[in-house]
XYZ file of C-alpha atoms in Angstrom:
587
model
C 24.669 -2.790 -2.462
C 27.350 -0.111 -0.883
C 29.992 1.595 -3.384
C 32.941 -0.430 -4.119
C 34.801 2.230 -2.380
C 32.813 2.146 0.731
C 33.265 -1.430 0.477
C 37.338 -1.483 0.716
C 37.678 1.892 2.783
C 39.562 1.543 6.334
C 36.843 1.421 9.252
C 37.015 4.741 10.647
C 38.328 5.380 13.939
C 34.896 7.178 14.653
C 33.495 3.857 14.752
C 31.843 3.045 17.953
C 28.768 0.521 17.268
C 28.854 -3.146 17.088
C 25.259 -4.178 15.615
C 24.331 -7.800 16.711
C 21.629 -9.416 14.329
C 20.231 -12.748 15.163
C 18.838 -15.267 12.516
C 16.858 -18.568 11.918
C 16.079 -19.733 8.528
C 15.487 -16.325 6.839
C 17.838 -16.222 3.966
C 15.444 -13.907 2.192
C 15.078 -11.396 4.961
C 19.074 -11.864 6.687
C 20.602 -9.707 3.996
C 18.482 -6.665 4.040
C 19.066 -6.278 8.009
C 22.890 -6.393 7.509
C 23.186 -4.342 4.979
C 20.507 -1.736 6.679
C 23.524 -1.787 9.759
C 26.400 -1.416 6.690
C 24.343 1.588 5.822
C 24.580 3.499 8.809
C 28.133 4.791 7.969
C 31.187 5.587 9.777
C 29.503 5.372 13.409
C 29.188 1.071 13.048
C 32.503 -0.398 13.483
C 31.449 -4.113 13.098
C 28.191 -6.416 12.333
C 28.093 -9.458 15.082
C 25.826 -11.937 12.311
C 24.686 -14.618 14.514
C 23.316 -17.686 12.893
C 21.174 -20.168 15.270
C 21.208 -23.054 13.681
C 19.998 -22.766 10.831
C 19.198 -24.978 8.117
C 18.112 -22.964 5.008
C 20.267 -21.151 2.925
C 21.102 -18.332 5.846
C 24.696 -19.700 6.438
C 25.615 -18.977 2.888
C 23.955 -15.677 2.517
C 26.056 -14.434 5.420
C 29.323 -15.746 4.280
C 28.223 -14.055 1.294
C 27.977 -10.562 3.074
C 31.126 -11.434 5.286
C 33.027 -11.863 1.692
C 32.286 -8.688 0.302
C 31.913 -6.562 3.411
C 35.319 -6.459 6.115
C 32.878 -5.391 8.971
C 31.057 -8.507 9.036
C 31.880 -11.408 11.310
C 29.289 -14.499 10.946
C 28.897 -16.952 14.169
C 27.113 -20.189 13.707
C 25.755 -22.245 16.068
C 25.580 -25.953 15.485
C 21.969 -26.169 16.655
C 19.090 -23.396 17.158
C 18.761 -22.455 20.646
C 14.650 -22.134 20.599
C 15.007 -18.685 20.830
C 16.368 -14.845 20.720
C 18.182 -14.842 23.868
C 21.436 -17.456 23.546
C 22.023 -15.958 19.801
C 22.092 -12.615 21.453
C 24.302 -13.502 24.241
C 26.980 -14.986 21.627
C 26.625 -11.746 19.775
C 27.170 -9.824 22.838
C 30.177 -12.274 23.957
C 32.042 -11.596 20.730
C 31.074 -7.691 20.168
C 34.228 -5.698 20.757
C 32.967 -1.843 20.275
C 32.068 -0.124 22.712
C 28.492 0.514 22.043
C 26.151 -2.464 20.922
C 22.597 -2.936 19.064
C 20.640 -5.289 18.583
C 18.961 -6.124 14.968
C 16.412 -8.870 14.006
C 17.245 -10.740 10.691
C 13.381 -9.739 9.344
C 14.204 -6.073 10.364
C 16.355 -3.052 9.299
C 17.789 0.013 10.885
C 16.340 2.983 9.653
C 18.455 5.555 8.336
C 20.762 7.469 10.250
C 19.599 5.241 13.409
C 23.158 5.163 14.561
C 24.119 8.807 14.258
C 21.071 9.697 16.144
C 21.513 7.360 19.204
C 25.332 8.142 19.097
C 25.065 11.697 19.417
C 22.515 11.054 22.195
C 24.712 8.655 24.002
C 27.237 11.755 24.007
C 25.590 15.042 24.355
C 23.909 13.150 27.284
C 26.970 10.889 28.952
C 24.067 8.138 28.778
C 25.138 4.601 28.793
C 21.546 3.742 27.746
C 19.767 5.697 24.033
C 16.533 4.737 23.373
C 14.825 5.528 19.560
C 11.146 5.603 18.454
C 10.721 2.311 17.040
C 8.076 2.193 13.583
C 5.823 -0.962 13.472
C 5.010 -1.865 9.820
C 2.406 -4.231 8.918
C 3.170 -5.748 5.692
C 2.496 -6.419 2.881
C 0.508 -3.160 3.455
C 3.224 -0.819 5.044
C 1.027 0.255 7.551
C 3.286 1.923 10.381
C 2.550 2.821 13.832
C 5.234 4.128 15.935
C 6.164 2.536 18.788
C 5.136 3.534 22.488
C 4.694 6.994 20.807
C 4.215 9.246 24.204
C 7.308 8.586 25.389
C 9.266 9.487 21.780
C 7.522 13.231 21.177
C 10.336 14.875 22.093
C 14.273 14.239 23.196
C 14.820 14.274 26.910
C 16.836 12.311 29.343
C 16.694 10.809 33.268
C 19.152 10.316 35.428
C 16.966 7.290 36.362
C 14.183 4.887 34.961
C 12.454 5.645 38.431
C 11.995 9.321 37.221
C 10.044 7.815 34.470
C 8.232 4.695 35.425
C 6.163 4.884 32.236
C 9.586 3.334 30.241
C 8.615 -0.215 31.600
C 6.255 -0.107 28.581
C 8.925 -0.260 26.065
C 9.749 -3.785 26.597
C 11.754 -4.025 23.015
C 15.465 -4.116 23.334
C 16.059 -3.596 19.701
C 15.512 0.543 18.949
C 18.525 1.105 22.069
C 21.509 1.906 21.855
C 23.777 0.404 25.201
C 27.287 1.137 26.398
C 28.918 -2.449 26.185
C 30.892 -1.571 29.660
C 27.055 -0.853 31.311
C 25.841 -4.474 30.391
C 28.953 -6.225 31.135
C 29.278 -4.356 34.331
C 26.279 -5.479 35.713
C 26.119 -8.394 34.006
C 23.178 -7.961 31.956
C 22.299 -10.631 29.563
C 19.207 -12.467 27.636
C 17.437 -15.669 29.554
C 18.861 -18.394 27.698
C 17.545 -21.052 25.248
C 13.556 -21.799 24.127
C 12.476 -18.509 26.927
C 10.222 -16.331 24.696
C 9.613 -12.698 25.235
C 13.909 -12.667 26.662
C 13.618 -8.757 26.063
C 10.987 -8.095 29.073
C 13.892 -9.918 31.065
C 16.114 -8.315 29.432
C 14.855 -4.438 29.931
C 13.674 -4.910 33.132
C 17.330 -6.315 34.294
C 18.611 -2.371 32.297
C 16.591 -0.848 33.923
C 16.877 -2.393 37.192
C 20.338 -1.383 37.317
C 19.014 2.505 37.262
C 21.031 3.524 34.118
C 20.806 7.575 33.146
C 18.971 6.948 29.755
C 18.316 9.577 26.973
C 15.193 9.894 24.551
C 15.380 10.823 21.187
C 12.450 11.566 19.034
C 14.266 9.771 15.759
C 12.607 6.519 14.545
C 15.771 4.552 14.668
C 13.830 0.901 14.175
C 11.944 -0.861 11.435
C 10.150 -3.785 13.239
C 8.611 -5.976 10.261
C 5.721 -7.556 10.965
C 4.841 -10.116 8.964
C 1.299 -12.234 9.921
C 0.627 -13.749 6.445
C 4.304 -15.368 6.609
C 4.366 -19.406 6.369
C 6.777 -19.369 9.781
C 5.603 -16.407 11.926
C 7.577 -14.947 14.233
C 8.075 -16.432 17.880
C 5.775 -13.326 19.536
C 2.666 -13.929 16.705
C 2.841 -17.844 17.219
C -0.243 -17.483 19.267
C -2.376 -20.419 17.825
C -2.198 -22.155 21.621
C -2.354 -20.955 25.262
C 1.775 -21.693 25.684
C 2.082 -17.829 23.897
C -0.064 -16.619 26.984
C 1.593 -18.779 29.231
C 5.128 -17.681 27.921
C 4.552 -14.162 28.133
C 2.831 -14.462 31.689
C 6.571 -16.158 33.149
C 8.605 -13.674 31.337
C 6.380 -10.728 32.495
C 6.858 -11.991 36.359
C 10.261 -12.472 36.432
C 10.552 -8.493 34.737
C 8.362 -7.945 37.933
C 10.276 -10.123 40.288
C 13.449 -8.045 39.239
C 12.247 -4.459 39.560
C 10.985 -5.967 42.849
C 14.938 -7.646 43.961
C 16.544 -4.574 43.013
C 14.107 -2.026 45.396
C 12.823 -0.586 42.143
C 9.492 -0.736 43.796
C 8.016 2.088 41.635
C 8.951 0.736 38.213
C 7.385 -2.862 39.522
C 3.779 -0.934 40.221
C 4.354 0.213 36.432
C 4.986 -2.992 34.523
C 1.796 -4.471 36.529
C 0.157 -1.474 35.336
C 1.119 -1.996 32.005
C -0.130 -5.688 31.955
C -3.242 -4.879 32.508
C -3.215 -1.481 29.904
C -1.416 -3.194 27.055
C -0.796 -7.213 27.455
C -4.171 -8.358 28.849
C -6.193 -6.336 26.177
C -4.335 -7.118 23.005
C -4.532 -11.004 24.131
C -8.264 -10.604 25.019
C -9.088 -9.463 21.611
C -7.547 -11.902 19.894
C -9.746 -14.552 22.020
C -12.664 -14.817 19.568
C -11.139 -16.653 16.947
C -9.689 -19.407 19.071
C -11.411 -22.542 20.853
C -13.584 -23.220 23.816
C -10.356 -25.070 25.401
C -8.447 -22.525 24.542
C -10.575 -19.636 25.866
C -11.034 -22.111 28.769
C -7.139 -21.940 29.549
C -6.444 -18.759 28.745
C -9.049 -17.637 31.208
C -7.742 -19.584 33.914
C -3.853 -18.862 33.560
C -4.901 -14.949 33.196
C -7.535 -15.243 36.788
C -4.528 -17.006 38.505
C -2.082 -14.752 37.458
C -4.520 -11.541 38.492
C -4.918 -12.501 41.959
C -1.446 -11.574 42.654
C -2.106 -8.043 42.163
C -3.388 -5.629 44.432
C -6.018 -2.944 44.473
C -4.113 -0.281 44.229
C -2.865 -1.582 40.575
C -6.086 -2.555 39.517
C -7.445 1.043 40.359
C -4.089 2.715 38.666
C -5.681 0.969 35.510
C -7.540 2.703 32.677
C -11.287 2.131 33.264
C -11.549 -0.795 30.393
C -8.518 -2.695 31.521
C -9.684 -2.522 35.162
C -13.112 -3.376 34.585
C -12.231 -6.129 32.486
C -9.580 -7.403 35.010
C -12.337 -7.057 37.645
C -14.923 -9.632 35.730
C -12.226 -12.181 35.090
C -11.286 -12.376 39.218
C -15.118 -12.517 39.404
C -16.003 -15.334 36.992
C -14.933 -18.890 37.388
C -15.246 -19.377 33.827
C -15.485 -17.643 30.229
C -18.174 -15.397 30.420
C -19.443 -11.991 27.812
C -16.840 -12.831 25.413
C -18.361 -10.692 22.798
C -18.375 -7.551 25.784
C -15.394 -8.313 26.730
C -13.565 -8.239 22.908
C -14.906 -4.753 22.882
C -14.190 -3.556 25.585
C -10.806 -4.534 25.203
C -10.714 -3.129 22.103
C -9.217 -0.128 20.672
C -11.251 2.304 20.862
C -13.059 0.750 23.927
C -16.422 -0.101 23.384
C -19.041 -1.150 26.344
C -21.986 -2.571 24.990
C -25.062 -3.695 26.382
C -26.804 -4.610 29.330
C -25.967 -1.388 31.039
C -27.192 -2.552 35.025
C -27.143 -1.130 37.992
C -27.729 -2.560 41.225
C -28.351 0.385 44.202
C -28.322 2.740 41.830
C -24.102 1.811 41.043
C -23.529 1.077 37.335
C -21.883 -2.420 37.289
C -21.089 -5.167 34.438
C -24.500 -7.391 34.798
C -26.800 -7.880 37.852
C -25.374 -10.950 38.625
C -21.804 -9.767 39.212
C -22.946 -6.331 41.416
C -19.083 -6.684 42.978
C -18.013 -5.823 39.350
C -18.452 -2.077 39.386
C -17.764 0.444 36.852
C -16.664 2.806 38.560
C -16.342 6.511 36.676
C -19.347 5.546 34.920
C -21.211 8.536 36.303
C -18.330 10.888 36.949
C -15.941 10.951 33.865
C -16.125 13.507 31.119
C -18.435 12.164 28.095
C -15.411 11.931 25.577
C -13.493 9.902 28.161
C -16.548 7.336 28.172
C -16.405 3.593 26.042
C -19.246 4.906 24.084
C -20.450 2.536 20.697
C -21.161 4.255 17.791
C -21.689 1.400 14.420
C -22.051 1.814 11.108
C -23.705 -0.230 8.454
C -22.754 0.392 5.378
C -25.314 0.042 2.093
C -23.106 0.124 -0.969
C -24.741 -0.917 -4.646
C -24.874 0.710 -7.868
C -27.973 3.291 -6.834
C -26.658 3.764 -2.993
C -23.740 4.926 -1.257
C -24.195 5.008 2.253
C -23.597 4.743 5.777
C -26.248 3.997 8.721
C -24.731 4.800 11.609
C -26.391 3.941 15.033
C -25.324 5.690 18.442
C -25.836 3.475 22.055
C -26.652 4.735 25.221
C -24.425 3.765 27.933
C -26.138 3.759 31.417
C -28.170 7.072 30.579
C -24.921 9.188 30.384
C -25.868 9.724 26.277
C -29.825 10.721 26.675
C -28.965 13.255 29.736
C -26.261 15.003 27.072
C -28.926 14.839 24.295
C -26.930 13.792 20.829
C -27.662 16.409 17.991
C -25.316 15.512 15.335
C -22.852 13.144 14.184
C -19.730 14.654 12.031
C -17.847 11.476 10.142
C -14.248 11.407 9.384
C -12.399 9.211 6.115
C -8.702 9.404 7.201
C -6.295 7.794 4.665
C -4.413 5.169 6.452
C -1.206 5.200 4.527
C -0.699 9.466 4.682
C -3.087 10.728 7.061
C -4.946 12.725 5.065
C -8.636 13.916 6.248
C -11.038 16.782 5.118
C -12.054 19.441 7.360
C -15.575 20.244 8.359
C -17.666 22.743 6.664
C -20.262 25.133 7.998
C -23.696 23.749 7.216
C -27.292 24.521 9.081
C -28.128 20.833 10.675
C -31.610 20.267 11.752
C -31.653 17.621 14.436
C -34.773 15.728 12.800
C -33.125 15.248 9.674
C -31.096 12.329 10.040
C -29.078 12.316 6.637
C -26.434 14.625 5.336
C -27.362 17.862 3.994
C -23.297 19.135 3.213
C -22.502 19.634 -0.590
C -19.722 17.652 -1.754
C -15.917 18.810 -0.619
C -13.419 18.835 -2.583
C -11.591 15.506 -4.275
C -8.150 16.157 -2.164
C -10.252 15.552 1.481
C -11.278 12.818 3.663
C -14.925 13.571 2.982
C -15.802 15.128 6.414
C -20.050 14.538 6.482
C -22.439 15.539 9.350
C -25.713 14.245 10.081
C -28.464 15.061 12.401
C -29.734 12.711 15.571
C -32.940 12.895 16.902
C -36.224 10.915 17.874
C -37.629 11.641 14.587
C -35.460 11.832 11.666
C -32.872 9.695 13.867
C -35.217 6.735 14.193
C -34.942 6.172 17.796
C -35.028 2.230 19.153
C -37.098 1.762 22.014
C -35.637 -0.872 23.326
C -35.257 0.475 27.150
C -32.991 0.005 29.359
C -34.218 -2.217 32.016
C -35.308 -1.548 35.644
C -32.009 -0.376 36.763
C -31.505 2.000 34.083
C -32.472 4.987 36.580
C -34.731 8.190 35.329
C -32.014 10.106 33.126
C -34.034 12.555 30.505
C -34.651 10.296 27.593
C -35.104 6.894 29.303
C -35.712 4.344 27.007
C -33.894 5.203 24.401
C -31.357 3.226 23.557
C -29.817 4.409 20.515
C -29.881 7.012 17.834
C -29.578 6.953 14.054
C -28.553 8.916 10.916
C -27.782 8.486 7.475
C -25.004 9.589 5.785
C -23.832 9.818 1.642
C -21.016 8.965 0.617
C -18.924 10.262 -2.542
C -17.396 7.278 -3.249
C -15.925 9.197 -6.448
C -13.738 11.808 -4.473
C -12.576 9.485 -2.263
C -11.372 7.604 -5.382
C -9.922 10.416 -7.643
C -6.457 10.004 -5.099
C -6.022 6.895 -5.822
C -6.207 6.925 -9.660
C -3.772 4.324 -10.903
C -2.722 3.242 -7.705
C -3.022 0.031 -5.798
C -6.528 -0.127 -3.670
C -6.420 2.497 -1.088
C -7.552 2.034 2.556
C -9.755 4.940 4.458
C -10.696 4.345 8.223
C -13.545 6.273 9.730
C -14.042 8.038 12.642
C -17.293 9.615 14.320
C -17.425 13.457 16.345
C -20.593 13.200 18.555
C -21.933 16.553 19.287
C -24.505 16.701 22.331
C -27.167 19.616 23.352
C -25.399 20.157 26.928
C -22.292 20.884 24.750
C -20.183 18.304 25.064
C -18.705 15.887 21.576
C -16.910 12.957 22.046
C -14.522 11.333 18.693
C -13.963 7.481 18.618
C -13.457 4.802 15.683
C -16.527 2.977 14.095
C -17.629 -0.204 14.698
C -18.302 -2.065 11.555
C -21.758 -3.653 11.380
C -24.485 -5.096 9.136
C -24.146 -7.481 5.975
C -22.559 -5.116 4.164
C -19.175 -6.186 4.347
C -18.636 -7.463 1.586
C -16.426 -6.119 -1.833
C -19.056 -4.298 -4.658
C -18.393 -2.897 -8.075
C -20.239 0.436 -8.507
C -20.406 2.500 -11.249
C -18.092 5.873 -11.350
C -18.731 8.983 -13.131
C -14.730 9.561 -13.423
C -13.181 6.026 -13.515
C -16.090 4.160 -15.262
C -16.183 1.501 -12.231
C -15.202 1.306 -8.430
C -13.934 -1.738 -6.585
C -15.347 -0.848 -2.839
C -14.793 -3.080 0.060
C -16.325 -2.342 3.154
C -14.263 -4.612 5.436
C -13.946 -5.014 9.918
C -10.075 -4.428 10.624
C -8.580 -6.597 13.573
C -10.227 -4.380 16.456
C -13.718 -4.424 14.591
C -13.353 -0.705 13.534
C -15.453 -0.232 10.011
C -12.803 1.226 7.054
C -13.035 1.021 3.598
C -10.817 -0.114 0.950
C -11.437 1.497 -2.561
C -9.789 0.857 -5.916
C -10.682 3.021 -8.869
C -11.188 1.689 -12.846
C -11.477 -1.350 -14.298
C -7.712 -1.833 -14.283
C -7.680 -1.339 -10.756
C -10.187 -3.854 -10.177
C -8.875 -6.595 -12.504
C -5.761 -6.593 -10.649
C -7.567 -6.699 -7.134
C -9.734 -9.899 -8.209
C -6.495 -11.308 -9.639
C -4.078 -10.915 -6.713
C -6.836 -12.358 -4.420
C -7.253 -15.451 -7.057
C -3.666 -16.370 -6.507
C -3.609 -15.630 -2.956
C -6.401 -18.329 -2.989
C -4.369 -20.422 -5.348
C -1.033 -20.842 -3.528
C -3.200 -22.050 -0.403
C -4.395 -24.599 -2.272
C-alpha cells in the first residue's frame, strides 16, 4: 500500500501515462497489477481498470482501489466480452493521457517500467517504446526474458521494415504507445471472443511503419500461471480450437503486413510461425489424443501449403524439416521424432537414411530432405546426447549416451564429454578444471570442486571404456570412419553433497544440465540433456553434511534431464508434505 501522502498528493503535471488493465474474475490477482501501475510514480497520470463482466468479487476490489487511490477510474461491463480485445478498446476509448499501456489483471509493471519507456519515447521522438518483457513461471519464479535478442541493448528505427525480426514480439503489453499514433490510424483490438487480439493488434502498429525505440529495461512481469484452476485464454490448449485460434489471428497479422505493402515484415511473421508457433504447439502434441493429433495435423498441413519455398528455406533447419514432413504426410506420422525435433534444444533421433547418398527423414519420404546435414558446422547440428541417471544410497551417477547423426559424429571422433549443473533460479555454474582424460576411460577422473560451483565433470568416450553400441546404421548410412557405431557412452559421479551445501535451509533447489562434446578433428558442440532411463523418480540418500538428501531426477517440459535437490531431513519433510496436500486438494 502507497504512503498516505502519496495517496492525497496532486497528480503531477509530469504525468503522461494512462495504464489500461483488463480483468475477468481475478479478485486475487486485480489488485497487485493496479497498484504495480500506482507504483510507477509521477510519470502515470491515470489507471483505465476495466472490468469484463465479471462475476467474482473483482468489481468490489476495484472500487476498493478507486476509493483510496484518485488515479483510478473502474469501467464495468455488464457482460464479459470472451476476450482481451473489447475490454481493451473501452480502456483505450476512455484513456485521456497522452501515452497509454496496457496491463493484464494477473500481471504487474516492473519497477520503474514507466520512467524507462518515457524517457525513450522522448530522447527518441518515438510514438512507439518497446521494453524487455520477463516471463515467470510460477509458483517457481522461473523467468525468461522475453524475445531476448532484440532487448540486449537500446536502439531505435525509423521503421519496423529496418527490423523485420520485431514481428516476433507479438505482446502488446511491455510498449509504451503515443495515444495520438493509435487513434490516428485507427488502431484497435479485434473485438469480442477473438483470441491472440495482440498479433492483430501489433501487426496493425506496425503496419502503420511507426519510428519505434528499444530499451534494454525489463519493463513487464508476464505471470504465468499453468497449475491455476482457470488458465489463461493463451494456455487453454486442452482442444484443437487454441491451434485453430491462433492459426486465424496469425493470418490476418499476415494479411495486414501484406494490405499495407509491408511485404518484408509479412516474409518475417511466416518465418516466425514456423521458428516459434509451430514448434512450441508440436511439443505439446504428445500428451493430447489421437483426434486431437489427427486435427491438429490437418489444420497445421492446410495452413502450410500457403507458404512458399522461399519461407520454408528462410527457416531454421528443425522448423523447416519438420514443416517439410507435415506437407509430406497425409496423416500423424514420427510423433516421438518430431517432439524432439521440435524441441528445445533440437534433437534428431533415429533412423538417420539416405536415399542417393542425400540425408533425408526416412526412406519412404526421400522428398523430405535434410538439407545442411552434411554441410553445417558440428555445434550447429540437432545432435542427442541422454542421460540416465542411477541415484541410491551407494551410487550417484549419470550414464550419459552420445548418438550418431548420419555419420557426421564418428567422422569428428568424440573424445570427451564435459557436464554442466547450472542453477536455474541464479545461474550459477562451475568452471572446468584441468585434468589428463584418457579416451578409454569412460568415467570421471576430476577431484571434487568446490561447494559454491555447478559441479563441472568430464568424462572420456571411446570404443572401449565408452561401451560402444553396435547397432549400425543401415544401408544408407554411407562409409564415414566409424560406421556402425551408433552411440558412445561414459559415466560420470556426481557430488550430490556440494550441489546441496547452497541450498541449506532453503526450499528444494533446481539444477539443469548441459553437455560440451569435444571431438578428435577439434570441434565441441554444447546442448541440454535428454532425460532417460527409470531413474526418474525422487530418492532419499544419505549426506555426509545434512544427514539425508531429497534428490529428484525429473524430465522438464522439453524432455531436458535436471535435477531437483533438497538438503536435511527438514527439507525433505516439507517436500513430501507440500506434495501430500497438493494431492489432497485434487481430491
Amino acid at each position: 500500500m502507497a504512503p498516505k501522502a502519496a495517496q492525497t498528493a496532486p497528480i503531477p503535471s509530469a504525468a503522461q501515462v494512462g495504464v489500461i488493465v483488463i480483468g475477468y474474475n481475478d479478485a486475487g490477482h486485480i489488485a497487485d497489477a493496479v497498484l504495480s501501475a500506482l507504483r510507477q510514480g509521477a510519470g502515470v497520470a491515470e489507471v483505465v481498470a476495466v472490468d469484463d463482466g465479471s462475476t467474482d468479487d473483482t468489481a468490489r476490489v476495484l472500487a476498493d482501489l478507486a476509493r483510496r487511490y484518485r488515479r483510478v477510474r473502474v469501467v464495468r461491463r455488464r457482460g464479459n466480452s470472451g476476450g482481451c480485445g473489447t475490454p481493451r478498446n473501452d480502456g483505450l476509448r476512455r484513456a485521456t493521457a497522452r501515452y497509454v499501456m496496457f496491463l493484464d489483471s494477473d500481471d504487474v509493471l516492473l519497477p520503474g517500467a514507466v520512467d524507462a519507456l518515457l524517457a525513450a519515447a522522448a530522447r527518441h521522438h518515438a510514438p512507439v517504446v518497446a521494453g524487455a518483457c520477463v516471463r515467470r513461471e510460477l509458483p517457481g519464479h522461473r523467468e525468461v526474458r522475453w524475445q531476448q535478442s532484440l532487448y540486449r541493448a537500446e536502439a531505435v528505427h525509423d521503421s519496423p521494415a529496418e527490423r523485420p525480426r520485431l514481428v516476433r514480439d507479438t505482446l502488446c503489453v511491455n510498449k509504451l504507445y503515443a495515444r495520438a499514433f493509435l487513434q490516428g490510424h485507427g488502431i484497435t483490438f479485434p473485438e469480442g471472443a477473438f483470441r491472440y487480439e495482440d498479433f492483430v493488434f501489433t501487426a496493425r502498429v506496425l503496419a502503420a511503419a511507426p519510428r519505434i525505440a528499444i530499451v534494454p529495461d525489463a519493463v513487464y512481469g508476464w505471470q504465468v500461471r499453468r497449475s491455476a484452476e482457470r488458465p489463461s485464454i493463451s494456455l487453454d490448449r486442452n482442444g484443437p480450437d487454441n491451434w485453430r485460434s491462433r492459426l486465424a489471428a496469425h493470418r490476418r497479422s499476415v494479411e495486414i503486413f501484406e494490405e499495407a505493402g509491408q511485404k518484408q515484415l509479412a516474409h518475417a511473421a511466416r518465418v516466425k510461425f514456423l521458428d516459434y508457433d509451430l514448434r512450441m504447439y508440436l511439443r505439446e502434441l504428445g500428451g493430447h489424443s489421437a483426434a486431437h493429433r489427427e486435427a491438429w495435423w490437418q489444420l497445421t498441413r492446410a495452413y502450410l501449403a500457403g507458404f512458399d519455398a522461399a519461407e520454408l528455406a528462410a527457416a531454421r533447419a528443425p522448423a523447416r524439416w519438420i514443416a517439410r514432413v507435415l506437407l509430406a504426410a497425409e496423416h500423424p506420422r514420427d510423433l516421438r521424432r518430431l517432439i524432439e525435433l521440435a524441441g528445445r534444444p533440437a534433437r534428431l533421433l533415429p533412423p538417420y537414411a539416405r536415399v542417393e547418398g542425400r540425408p533425408v527423414w526416412d526412406v519412404d519420404l526421400p522428398g523430405v530432405l535434410l538439407d545442411g546435414i552434411d554441410t553445417k558446422p558440428l555445434r550447429r547440428l540437432p545432435v542427442t546426447v541422454e542421460a540416465e541417471p542411477v541415484v541410491s544410497a551407494r551410487t550417484r551417477l549419470l550414464r550419459i549416451r552420445v548418438h550418431e547423426i548420419y555419420g557426421r559424429l564418428a567422422a569428428a571422433g568424440p573424445l570427451t564429454v564435459d557436464l554442466e549443473l547450472r542453477h536455474r533460479e541464479d545461474g550459477a555454474i562451475g568452471l572446468t578444471r584441468d585434468a589428463v582424460l584418457t579416451p578409454e576411460a569412460g568415467r570421471d577422473r576430476g577431484a571434487g570442486l568446490g561447494p559454491e560451483t555447478g559441479r563441472v565433470r568430464d568424462a572420456g568416450l571411446g570404443p572401449e571404456g565408452g561401451r560402444v553400441r553396435d547397432a549400425g546404421l543401415g544401408p544408407e548410412g554411407g562409409s564415414a570412419p566409424g560406421e556402425g557405431i551408433s552411440s558412445w557412452s561414459a559415466e560420470v559421479l556426481l557430488d550430490l553433497d556440494a550441489l546441496a551445501v547452497r541450498t541449506r535451509g532453503s526450499p528444494p533447489d533446481v539444477w539443469d544440465l548441459r553437455v560440451r562434446l569435444h571431438c578428435a578433428d577439434g570441434s565441441s558442440l554444447s546442448t541440454g540433456v535428454r532425460a532417460a532411463g527409470p531413474g526418474l523418480r525422487r530418492t532419499a540418500v544419505p549426506s555426509r553434511g545434512h544427514g539425508v538428501l531429497l534428490v529428484q531426477p525429473y524430465a522438464t517440459t522439453g524432455g531436458s534431464l535436471a535435477l531437483r535437490i533438497a538438503p536435511g531431513p527438514r527439507a525433505a519433510v516439507a517436500v513430501v508434505t507440500r506434495k501430500l496436500r497438493r494431492a489432497a486438494r485434487r481430491r
